[in-house]
CSV table of C-alpha atoms and ligand atoms in Angstrom, one decimal:
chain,number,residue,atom,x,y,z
A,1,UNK,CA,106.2,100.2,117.9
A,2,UNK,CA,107.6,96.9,116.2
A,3,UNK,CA,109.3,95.6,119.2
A,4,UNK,CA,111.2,93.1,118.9
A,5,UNK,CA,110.4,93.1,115.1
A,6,UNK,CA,112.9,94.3,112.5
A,7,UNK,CA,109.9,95.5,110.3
A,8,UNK,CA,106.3,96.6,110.3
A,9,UNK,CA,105.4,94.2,107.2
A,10,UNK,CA,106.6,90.9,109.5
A,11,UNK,CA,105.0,91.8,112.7
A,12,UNK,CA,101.9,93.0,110.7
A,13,UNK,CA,102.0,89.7,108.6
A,14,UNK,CA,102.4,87.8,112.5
A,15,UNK,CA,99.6,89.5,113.8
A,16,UNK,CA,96.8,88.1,110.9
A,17,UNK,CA,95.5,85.1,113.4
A,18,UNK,CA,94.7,87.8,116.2
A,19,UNK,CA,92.9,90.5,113.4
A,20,UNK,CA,91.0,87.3,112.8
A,21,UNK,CA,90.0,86.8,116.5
A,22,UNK,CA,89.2,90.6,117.0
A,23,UNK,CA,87.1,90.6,113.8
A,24,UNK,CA,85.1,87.1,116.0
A,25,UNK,CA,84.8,89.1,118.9
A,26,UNK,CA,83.3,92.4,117.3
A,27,UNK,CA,80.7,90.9,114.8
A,28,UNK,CA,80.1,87.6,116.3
A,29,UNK,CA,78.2,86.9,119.7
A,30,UNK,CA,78.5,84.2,122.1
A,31,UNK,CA,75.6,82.0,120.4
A,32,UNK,CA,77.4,82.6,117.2
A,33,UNK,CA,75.1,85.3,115.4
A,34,UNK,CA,76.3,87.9,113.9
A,35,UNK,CA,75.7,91.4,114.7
A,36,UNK,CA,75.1,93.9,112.3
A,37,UNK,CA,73.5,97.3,112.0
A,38,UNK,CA,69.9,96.0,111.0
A,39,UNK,CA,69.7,99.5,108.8
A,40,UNK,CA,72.9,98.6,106.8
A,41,UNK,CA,71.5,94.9,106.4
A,42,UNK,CA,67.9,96.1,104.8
A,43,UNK,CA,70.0,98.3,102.5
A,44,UNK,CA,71.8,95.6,101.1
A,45,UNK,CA,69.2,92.9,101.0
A,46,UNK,CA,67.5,94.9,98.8
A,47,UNK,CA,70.3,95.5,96.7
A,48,UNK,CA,69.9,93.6,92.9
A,49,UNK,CA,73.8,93.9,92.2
A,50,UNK,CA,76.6,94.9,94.9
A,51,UNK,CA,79.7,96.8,93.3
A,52,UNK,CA,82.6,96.3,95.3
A,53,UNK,CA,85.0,99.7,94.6
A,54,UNK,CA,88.8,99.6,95.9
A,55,UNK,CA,92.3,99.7,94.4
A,56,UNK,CA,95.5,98.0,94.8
A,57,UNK,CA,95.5,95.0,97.6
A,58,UNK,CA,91.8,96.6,98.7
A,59,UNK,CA,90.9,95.4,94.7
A,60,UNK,CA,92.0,92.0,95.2
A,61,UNK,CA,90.2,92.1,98.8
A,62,UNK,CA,87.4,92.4,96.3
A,63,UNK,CA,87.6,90.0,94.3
A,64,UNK,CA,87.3,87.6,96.8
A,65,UNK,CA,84.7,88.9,97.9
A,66,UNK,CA,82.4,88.4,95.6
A,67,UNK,CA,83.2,84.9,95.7
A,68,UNK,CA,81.8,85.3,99.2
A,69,UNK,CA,78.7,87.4,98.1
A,70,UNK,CA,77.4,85.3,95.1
A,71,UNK,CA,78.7,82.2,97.1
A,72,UNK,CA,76.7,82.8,100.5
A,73,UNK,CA,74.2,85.6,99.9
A,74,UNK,CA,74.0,84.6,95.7
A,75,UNK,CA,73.7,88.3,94.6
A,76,UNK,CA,75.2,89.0,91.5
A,77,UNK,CA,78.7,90.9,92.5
A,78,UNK,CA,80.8,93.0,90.4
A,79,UNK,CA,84.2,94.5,91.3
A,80,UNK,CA,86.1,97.6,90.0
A,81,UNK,CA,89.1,99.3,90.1
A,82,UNK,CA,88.0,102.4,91.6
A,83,UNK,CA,90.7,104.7,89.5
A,84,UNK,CA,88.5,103.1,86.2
A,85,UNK,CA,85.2,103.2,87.2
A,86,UNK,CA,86.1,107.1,87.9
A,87,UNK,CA,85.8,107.8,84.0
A,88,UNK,CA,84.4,104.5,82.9
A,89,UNK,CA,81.6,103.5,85.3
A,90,UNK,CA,79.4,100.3,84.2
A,91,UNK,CA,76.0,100.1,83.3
A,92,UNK,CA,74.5,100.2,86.8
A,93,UNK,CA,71.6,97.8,87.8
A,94,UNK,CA,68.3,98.7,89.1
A,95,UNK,CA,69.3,98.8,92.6
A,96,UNK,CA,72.6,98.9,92.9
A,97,UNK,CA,74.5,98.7,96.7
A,98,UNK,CA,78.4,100.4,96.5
A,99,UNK,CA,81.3,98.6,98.8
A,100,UNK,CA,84.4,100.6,99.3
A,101,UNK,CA,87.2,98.8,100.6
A,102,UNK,CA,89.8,100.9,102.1
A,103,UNK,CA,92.6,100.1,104.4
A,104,UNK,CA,93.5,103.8,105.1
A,105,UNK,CA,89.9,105.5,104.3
A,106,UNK,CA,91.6,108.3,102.2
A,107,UNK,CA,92.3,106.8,98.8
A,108,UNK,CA,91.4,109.6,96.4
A,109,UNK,CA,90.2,107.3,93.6
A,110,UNK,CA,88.3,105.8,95.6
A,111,UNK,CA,86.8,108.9,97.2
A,112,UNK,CA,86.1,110.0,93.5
A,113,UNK,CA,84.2,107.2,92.9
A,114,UNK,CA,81.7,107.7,96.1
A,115,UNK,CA,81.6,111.5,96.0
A,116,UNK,CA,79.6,110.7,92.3
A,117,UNK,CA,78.1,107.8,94.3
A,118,UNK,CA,76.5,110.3,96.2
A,119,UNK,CA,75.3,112.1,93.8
A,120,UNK,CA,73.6,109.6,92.6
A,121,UNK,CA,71.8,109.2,95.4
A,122,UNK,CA,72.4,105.8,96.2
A,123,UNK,CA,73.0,104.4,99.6
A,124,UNK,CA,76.7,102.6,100.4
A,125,UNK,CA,78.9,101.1,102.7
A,126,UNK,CA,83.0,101.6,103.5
A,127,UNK,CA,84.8,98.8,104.8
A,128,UNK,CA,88.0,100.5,106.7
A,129,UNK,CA,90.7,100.2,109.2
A,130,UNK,CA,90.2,104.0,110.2
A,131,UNK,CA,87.7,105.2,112.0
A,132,UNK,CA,86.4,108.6,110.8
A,133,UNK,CA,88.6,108.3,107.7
A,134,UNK,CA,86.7,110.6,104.8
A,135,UNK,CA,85.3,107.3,103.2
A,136,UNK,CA,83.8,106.7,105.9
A,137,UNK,CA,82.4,109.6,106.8
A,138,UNK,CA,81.0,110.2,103.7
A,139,UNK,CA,79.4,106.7,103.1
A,140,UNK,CA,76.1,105.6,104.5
A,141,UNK,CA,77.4,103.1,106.3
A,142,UNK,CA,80.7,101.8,108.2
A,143,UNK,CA,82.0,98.6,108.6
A,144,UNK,CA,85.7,98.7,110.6
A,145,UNK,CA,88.3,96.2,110.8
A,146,UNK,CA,89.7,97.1,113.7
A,147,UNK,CA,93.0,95.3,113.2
A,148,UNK,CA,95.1,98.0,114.9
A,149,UNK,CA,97.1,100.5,112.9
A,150,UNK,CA,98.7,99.2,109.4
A,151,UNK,CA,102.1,101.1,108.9
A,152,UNK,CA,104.1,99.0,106.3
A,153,UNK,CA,103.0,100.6,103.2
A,154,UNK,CA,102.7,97.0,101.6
A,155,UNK,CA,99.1,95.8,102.8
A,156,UNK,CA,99.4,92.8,104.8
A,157,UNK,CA,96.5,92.3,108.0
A,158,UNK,CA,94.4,94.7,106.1
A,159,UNK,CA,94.0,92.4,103.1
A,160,UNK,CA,92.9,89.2,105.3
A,161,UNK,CA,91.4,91.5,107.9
A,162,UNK,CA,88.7,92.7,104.7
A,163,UNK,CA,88.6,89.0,103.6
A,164,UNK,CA,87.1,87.7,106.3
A,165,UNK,CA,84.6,90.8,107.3
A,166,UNK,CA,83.4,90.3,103.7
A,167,UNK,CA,82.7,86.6,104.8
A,168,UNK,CA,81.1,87.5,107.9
A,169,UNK,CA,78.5,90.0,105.9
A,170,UNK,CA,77.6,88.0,103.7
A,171,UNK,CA,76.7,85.0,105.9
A,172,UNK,CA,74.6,87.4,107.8
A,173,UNK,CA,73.0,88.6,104.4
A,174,UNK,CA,72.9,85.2,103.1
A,175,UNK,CA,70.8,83.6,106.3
A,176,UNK,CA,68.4,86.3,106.4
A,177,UNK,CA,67.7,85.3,102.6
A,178,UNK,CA,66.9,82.1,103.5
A,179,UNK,CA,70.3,80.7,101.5
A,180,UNK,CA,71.4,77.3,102.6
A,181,UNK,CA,74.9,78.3,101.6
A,182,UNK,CA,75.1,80.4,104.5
A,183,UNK,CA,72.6,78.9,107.1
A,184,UNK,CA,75.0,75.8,106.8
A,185,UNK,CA,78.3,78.3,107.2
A,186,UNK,CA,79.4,78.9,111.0
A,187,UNK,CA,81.3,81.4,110.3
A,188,UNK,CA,82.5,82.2,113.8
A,189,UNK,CA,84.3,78.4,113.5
A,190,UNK,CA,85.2,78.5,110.2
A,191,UNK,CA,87.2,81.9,111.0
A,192,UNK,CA,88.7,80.2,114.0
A,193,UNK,CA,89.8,77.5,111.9
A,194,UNK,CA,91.5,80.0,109.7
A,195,UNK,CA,93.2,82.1,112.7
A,196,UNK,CA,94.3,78.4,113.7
A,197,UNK,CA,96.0,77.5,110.0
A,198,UNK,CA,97.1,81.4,109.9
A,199,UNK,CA,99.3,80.7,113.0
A,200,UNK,CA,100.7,77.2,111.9
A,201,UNK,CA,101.8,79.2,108.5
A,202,UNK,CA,103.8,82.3,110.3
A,203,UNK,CA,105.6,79.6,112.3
A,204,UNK,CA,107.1,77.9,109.6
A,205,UNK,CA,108.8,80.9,108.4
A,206,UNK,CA,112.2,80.0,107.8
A,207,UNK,CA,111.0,77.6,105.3
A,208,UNK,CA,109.8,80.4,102.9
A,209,UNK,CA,113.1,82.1,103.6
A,210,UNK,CA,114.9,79.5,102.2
A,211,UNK,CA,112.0,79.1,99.1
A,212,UNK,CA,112.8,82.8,98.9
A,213,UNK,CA,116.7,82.2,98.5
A,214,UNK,CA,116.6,79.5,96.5
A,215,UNK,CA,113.8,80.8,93.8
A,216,UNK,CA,113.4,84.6,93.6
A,217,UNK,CA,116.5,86.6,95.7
A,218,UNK,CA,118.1,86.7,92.0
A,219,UNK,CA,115.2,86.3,89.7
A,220,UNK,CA,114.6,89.0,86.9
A,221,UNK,CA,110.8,87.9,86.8
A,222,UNK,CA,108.0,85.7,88.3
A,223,UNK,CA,104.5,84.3,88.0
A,224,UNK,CA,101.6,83.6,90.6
A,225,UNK,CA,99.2,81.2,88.8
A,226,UNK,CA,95.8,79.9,90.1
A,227,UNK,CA,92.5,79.2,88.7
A,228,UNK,CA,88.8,81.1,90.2
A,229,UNK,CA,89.8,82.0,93.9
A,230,UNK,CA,93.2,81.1,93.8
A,231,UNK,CA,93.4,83.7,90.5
A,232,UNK,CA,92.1,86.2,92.6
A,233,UNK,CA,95.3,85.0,95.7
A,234,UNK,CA,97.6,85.0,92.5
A,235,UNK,CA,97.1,88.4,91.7
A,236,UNK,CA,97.5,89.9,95.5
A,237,UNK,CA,100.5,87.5,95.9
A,238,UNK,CA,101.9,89.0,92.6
A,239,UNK,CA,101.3,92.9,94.1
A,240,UNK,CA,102.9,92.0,97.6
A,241,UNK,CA,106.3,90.4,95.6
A,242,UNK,CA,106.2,93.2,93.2
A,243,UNK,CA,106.4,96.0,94.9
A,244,UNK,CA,108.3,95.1,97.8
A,245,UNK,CA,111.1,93.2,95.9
A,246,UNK,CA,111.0,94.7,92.4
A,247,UNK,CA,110.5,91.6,90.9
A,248,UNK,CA,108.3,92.1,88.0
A,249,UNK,CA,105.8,89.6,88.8
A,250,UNK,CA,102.5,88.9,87.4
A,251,UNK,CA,99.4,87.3,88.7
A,252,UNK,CA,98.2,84.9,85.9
A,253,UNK,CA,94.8,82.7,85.3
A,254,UNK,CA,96.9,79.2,85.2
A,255,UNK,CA,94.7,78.1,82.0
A,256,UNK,CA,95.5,81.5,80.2
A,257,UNK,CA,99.3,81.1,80.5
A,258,UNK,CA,99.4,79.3,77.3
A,259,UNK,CA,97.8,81.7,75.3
A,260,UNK,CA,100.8,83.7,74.6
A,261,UNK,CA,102.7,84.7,78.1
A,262,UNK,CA,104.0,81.2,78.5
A,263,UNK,CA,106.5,83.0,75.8
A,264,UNK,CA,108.1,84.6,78.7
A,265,UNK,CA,109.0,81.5,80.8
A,266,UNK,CA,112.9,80.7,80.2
A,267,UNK,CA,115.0,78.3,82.5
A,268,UNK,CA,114.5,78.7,86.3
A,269,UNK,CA,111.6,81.7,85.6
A,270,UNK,CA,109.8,80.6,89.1
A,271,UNK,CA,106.2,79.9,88.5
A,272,UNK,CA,104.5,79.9,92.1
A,273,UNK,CA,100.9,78.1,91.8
A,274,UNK,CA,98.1,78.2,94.3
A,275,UNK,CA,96.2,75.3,94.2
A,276,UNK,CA,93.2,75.2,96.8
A,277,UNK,CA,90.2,74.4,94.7
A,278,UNK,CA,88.9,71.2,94.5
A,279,UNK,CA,87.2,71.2,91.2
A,280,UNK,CA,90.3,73.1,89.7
A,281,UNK,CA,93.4,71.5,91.2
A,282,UNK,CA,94.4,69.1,88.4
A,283,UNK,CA,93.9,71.7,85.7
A,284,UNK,CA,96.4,73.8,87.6
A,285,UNK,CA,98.9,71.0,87.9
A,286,UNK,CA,98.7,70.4,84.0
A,287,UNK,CA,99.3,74.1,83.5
A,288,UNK,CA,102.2,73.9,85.8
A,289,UNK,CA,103.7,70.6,84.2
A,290,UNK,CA,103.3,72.7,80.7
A,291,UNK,CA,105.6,75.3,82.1
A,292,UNK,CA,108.2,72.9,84.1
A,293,UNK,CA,108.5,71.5,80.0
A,294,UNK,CA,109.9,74.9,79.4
A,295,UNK,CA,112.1,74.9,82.2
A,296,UNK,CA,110.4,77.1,85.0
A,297,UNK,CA,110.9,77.0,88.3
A,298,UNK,CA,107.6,75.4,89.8
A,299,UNK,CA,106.8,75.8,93.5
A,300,UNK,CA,103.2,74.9,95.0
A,301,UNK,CA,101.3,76.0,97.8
A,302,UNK,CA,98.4,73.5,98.0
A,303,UNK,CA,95.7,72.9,100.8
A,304,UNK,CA,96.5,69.8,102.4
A,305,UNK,CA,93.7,67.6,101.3
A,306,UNK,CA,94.8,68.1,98.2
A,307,UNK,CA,98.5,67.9,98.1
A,308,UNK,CA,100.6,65.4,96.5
A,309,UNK,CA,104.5,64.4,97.1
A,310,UNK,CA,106.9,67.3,96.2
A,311,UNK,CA,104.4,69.9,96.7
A,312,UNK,CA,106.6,72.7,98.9
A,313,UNK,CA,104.3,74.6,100.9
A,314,UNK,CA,100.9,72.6,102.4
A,315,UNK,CA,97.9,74.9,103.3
A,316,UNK,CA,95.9,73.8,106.7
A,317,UNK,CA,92.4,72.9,105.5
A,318,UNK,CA,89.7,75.5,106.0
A,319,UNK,CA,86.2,76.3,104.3
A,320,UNK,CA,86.7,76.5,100.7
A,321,UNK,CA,85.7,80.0,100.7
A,322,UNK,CA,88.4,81.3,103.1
A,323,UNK,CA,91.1,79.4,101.4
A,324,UNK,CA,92.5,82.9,100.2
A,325,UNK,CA,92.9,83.9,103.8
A,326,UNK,CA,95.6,81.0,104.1
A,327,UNK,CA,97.2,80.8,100.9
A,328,UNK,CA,98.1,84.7,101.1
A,329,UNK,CA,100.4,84.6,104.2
A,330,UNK,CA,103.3,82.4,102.4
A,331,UNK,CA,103.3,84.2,99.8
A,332,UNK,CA,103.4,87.6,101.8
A,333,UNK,CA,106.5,85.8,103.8
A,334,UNK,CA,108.3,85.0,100.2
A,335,UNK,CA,107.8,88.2,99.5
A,336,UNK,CA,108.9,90.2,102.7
A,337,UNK,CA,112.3,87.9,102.4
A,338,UNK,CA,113.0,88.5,98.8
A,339,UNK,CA,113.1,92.3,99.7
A,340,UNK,CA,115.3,91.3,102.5
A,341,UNK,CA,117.7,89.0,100.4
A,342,UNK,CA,117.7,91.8,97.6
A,343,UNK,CA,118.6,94.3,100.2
A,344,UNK,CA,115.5,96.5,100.7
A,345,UNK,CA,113.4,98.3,103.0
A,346,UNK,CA,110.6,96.2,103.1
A,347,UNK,CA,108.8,98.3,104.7
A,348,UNK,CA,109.2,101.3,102.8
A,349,UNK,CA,109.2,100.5,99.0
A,350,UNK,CA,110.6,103.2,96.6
A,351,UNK,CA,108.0,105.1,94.8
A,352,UNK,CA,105.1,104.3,97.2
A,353,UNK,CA,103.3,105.7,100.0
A,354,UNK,CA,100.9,104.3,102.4
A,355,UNK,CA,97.6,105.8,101.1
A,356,UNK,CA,97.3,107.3,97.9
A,357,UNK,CA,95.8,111.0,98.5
A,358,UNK,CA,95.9,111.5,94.4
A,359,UNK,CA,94.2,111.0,91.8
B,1,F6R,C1,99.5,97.4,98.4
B,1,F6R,C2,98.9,98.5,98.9
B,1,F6R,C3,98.0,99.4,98.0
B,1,F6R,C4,96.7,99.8,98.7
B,1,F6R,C5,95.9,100.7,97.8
B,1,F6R,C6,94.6,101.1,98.4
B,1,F6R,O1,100.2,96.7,99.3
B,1,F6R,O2,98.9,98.8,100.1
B,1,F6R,O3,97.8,98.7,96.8
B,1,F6R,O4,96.0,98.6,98.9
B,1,F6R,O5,96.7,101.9,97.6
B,1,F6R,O6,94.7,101.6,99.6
B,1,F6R,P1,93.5,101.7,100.7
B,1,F6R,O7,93.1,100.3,101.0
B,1,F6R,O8,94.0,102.4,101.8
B,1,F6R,O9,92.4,102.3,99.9
């Protein structure tokens, strides 16, 4: 039921502050602890090396989180793309720990992957919307994101939803290793915080329908651009406008761009940058004045405490960690209203389906 919604994808996109509450209210108790099965903890602690497994949106989900793992728990992470590790699977550690991240539960890749997990022998954890989904049921342990049922095939609440249950593991993890990275993070507040900057963004929205109009409702092409976390928002942001609009977008490392696809940047290409990172904003701004000199299109969505006249879209300040949580719901706005301005159903993208049940 949408509503009074026209589409899934916008009341999905609207409902990212409350996914954030529920996720509070499940994991966190009143005193601010978090509660996790002790069994699933003890597994992982003793991991020497996570590998986070997922495809599409549930990838990028990854990738931020092992920003999150190294970051608060400081084991070494490594993320795959579960259609590669399939036939190409890495060298595995000593004691490895597998994460499957999985909106729907049933993405056969992904099921691949843990099915030869198993076999293995080693132990593993699903993070899902679906209870009893097969990824699920055939991990060791469950982690759910109970953010109510995702039906726009483009990923939207699930993507933030996984973001921040990443964060709240691996605070948990983190403390009981004694890291001050995460006995310093209150997570409970800092996720608050977000659900608080999540609902200023979705109320702004007709200002990313007019970006939308203005920069991409006619656009052949277009670039995300970030450095570190904000790559890792670049390359989600770059999915969502792809593959609802069928703009051929790409998510680019802002310092690689010169190395041979600033080629492709003509006049008006729009080149969106993400620019939340302290230590990394002013080598994104350089990379976007290099491609304003070639005539692109520049639009930036900066965190606030580090914005500067002319930027277009300002980010409320959370924990640098969670800044992909924020800087993801413009961009899933631009995109949702490109489809619409291009004439689309933004909900149901040509060539796709909502979970992938082949290889
Ligand atoms: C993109 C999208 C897909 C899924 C991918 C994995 O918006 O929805 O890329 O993220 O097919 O699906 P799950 O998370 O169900 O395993």
């Amino acid at each position: 039921e949408k509503g009074a919604y026209p589409y899934y994808m916008l009341k999905e996109i609207d409902e990212q502050p409350t996914v954030m509450r529920s996720l509070i209210k499940h994991y966190i108790a009143d005193d601010g602890s978090v509660t996790i099965d002790d069994a699933l903890l003890n597994s992982m602690k003793k991991a020497d090396r996570l590998y986070i497994v997922a495809a599409g949106t549930s990838y990028h989900a990854g990738l931020v989180g092992k920003e999150l793992f190294e970051g608060l728990m400081k084991t070494p992470t490594e993320v795959h793309v579960a259609s590669e590790f399939g036939y190409n699977p890495p060298l595995l550690s000593e004691k490895p720990f597998f994460i499957f991240l999985t909106q729907s539960g049933e993405t056969a890749d992904s099921r691949q992957v843990l099915a030869q997990v198993n076999k293995w022998g080693y132990e593993s954890l699903t993070i899902t919307n679906v209870e009893n989904s097969t990824l699920s049921r055939e991990a060791t342990f469950t982690l759910l994101l109970y953010a109510g049922p995702e039906i726009a095939v483009a990923s939207t609440k699930a993507y933030t939803g996984q973001i921040a249950l990443e964060a709240i593991l691996a605070k948990k993890l983190g403390e009981e290793k004694g890291v001050s990275a995460a006995t310093s993070f209150d997570v409970a507040h800092e996720l608050t915080m977000v659900a608080n900057g999540m609902q200023e963004l979705v109320d702004e929205k007709s200002q990313y329908e007019q970006i939308a109009a203005n920069a991409l409702a006619t656009t052949r092409n277009a670039f995300y651009i970030g450095r570190a976390i904000d790559y890792d928002v670049a390359q989600e942001a770059a999915l969502k406008l792809k593959e609802v609009s069928y703009v051929q977008t790409e998510g680019f490392a802002s310092g690689e761009l010169k190395h041979g696809t600033i080629a492709l940047i003509e006049e008006g290409t729009p080149v969106i940058a993400i620019i939340t990172g302290a230590k990394t904003a002013n080598h994104t701004r350089s990379n976007t004045q290099e491609v304003l000199a070639r005539g692109a299109n520049v639009i930036k969505i900066v965190s606030r405490n580090l914005a500067e006249d002319g930027d277009q879209i300002i980010l409320p300040d959370v924990h640098p960690l969670l800044t992909p949580l924020l800087a993801i719901v413009p961009c899933q706005l631009l995109a949702y209203y490109t489809s619409l301005q291009r004439g689309y159903d933004v909900d149901k993208p040509r060539n796709l389906a909502k979970s992938v049940t082949v290889e």
